[in-house]
Tab-separated table of C-alpha atoms in Angstrom:
chain	number	residue	atom	x	y	z
A	19	MET	CA	-0.246	-3.776	-14.665
A	20	LEU	CA	-2.567	-0.775	-14.611
A	21	PRO	CA	-2.202	2.075	-17.095
A	22	SER	CA	-0.455	4.988	-15.368
A	23	ARG	CA	-3.446	7.336	-15.655
A	24	GLU	CA	-5.756	4.770	-14.035
A	25	LEU	CA	-3.224	4.138	-11.259
A	26	ALA	CA	-2.978	7.906	-10.642
A	27	GLU	CA	-6.765	8.291	-10.553
A	28	ILE	CA	-7.114	5.457	-8.018
A	29	ALA	CA	-4.524	7.206	-5.836
A	30	VAL	CA	-6.402	10.517	-6.139
A	31	LYS	CA	-9.700	8.884	-5.124
A	32	ALA	CA	-8.045	7.089	-2.194
A	33	LEU	CA	-6.555	10.373	-0.938
A	34	ASP	CA	-9.922	12.072	-1.296
A	35	SER	CA	-11.647	9.258	0.625
A	36	LYS	CA	-9.460	10.103	3.642
A	37	LYS	CA	-10.091	13.840	3.283
A	38	GLY	CA	-6.715	14.752	1.787
A	39	LYS	CA	-6.460	18.462	1.065
A	40	GLU	CA	-5.408	20.293	-2.098
A	41	ILE	CA	-5.076	17.131	-4.181
A	42	ARG	CA	-3.297	17.769	-7.474
A	43	LEU	CA	-2.494	15.474	-10.375
A	44	ILE	CA	0.284	16.667	-12.649
A	45	ARG	CA	1.272	14.953	-15.867
A	46	ILE	CA	5.048	15.221	-16.222
A	47	ASP	CA	5.932	12.604	-18.868
A	48	LYS	CA	6.662	15.260	-21.504
A	49	ILE	CA	9.293	16.984	-19.338
A	50	THR	CA	11.026	14.178	-17.435
A	51	THR	CA	11.627	10.446	-17.381
A	52	LEU	CA	11.142	10.293	-13.581
A	53	ALA	CA	7.476	9.341	-13.865
A	54	GLU	CA	4.389	10.010	-15.931
A	55	TYR	CA	2.332	11.554	-13.121
A	56	PHE	CA	2.846	13.201	-9.760
A	57	VAL	CA	-0.006	13.088	-7.272
A	58	ILE	CA	0.369	15.754	-4.573
A	59	CYS	CA	-1.720	16.025	-1.429
A	60	THR	CA	-1.669	17.709	1.982
A	61	GLY	CA	-2.457	15.968	5.259
A	62	THR	CA	-3.289	17.874	8.424
A	63	SER	CA	-1.300	15.711	10.856
A	64	ASN	CA	1.223	12.864	10.942
A	65	THR	CA	-1.660	10.503	11.695
A	66	GLN	CA	-3.635	11.688	8.666
A	67	ILE	CA	-0.541	11.573	6.409
A	68	ASN	CA	-0.075	7.914	7.350
A	69	ALA	CA	-3.788	7.199	6.867
A	70	LEU	CA	-3.683	8.846	3.424
A	71	CYS	CA	-0.698	6.747	2.361
A	72	ASP	CA	-2.229	3.581	3.803
A	73	ALA	CA	-5.423	4.237	1.802
A	74	VAL	CA	-3.449	4.643	-1.436
A	75	GLU	CA	-1.425	1.489	-0.766
A	76	LYS	CA	-4.556	-0.519	0.131
A	77	GLU	CA	-6.465	0.495	-3.005
A	78	LEU	CA	-3.531	-0.108	-5.322
A	79	THR	CA	-2.505	-3.386	-3.660
A	80	GLU	CA	-6.049	-4.640	-4.276
A	81	LYS	CA	-5.433	-3.896	-7.977
A	82	GLY	CA	-2.114	-5.764	-7.903
A	83	GLU	CA	0.135	-2.703	-7.698
A	84	GLU	CA	2.815	-2.440	-4.999
A	85	PRO	CA	4.994	0.622	-4.417
A	86	LEU	CA	8.602	0.279	-5.543
A	87	HIS	CA	9.609	2.561	-2.656
A	88	ARG	CA	7.990	4.214	0.322
A	89	GLU	CA	10.017	6.983	1.869
A	90	GLY	CA	9.271	9.364	4.709
A	91	TYR	CA	11.172	12.569	5.157
A	92	ARG	CA	11.685	14.892	8.114
A	93	GLY	CA	9.723	12.943	10.696
A	94	ASP	CA	6.640	12.160	8.628
A	95	THR	CA	6.211	15.668	7.231
A	96	TRP	CA	6.451	14.175	3.750
A	97	VAL	CA	5.804	10.640	2.564
A	98	LEU	CA	6.558	9.516	-0.968
A	99	LEU	CA	5.046	6.431	-2.579
A	100	ASP	CA	6.840	5.511	-5.796
A	101	TYR	CA	4.885	3.322	-8.200
A	102	GLY	CA	7.334	3.866	-11.062
A	103	CYS	CA	5.029	5.618	-13.510
A	104	VAL	CA	3.203	7.462	-10.707
A	105	VAL	CA	4.740	9.094	-7.644
A	106	VAL	CA	2.441	10.063	-4.774
A	107	HIS	CA	3.634	12.867	-2.471
A	108	VAL	CA	1.770	13.453	0.796
A	109	PHE	CA	2.954	16.470	2.781
A	110	ASN	CA	2.009	18.382	5.856
A	111	ASP	CA	1.173	22.008	5.027
A	112	GLU	CA	4.574	23.423	5.989
A	113	ALA	CA	6.563	20.854	3.977
A	114	ARG	CA	4.306	21.296	0.948
A	115	LYS	CA	4.955	25.024	0.948
A	116	PHE	CA	8.695	24.467	1.485
A	117	TYR	CA	9.132	21.960	-1.356
A	118	SER	CA	6.613	23.696	-3.632
A	119	LEU	CA	6.417	20.833	-6.128
A	120	GLU	CA	3.661	22.517	-8.135
A	121	HIS	CA	6.036	25.416	-8.745
A	122	LEU	CA	8.995	23.126	-9.437
A	123	TRP	CA	6.967	21.139	-11.976
A	124	ALA	CA	5.020	24.100	-13.379
A	125	ASP	CA	5.901	22.971	-16.923
A	126	GLY	CA	3.874	19.826	-16.297
A	127	GLU	CA	0.212	19.591	-17.261
A	128	GLU	CA	-2.195	19.843	-14.333
A	129	VAL	CA	-5.031	17.365	-14.788
A	130	ASP	CA	-8.553	18.623	-14.153
A	131	LEU	CA	-9.900	16.455	-11.329
A	132	SER	CA	-13.551	17.534	-11.606
A	133	ALA	CA	-14.450	14.380	-13.571
A	134	ILE	CA	-12.603	12.153	-11.071
A	135	LEU	CA	-13.744	13.987	-7.932
A	136	PRO	CA	-17.128	15.624	-8.616
A	137	HIS	CA	-16.688	17.957	-5.628
A	138	ALA	CA	-13.137	19.045	-6.649
A	139	GLU	CA	-14.409	22.502	-7.583
A	140	GLU	CA	-15.617	23.078	-4.013
A	141	LYS	CA	-12.225	22.573	-2.336
């Protein structure tokens, strides 16, 4: 079983490899028992949202990690991949603004992705 931070970083890189937008990694273990990390990303279409999720699942399956749950909400405007310690949320732009998870979990610690994604500053 991978450490949660490593699992989250693999998910972040997989999302980036499929051109996910506004990727955020938020550490929430100090404020909830739901998970240790949330990974949040925006996809530009239903097709891209599915491709983003497929990329995360492929990379993590290769490392021996399977999602506990995969849920899609509101006709593929939001897909959630639950790995227990890490929850990956992939939204379309409208759903991301509506659910505003960054605001909801503002007490969490946003992880600087510049070491994980060297071009993160440019986005």
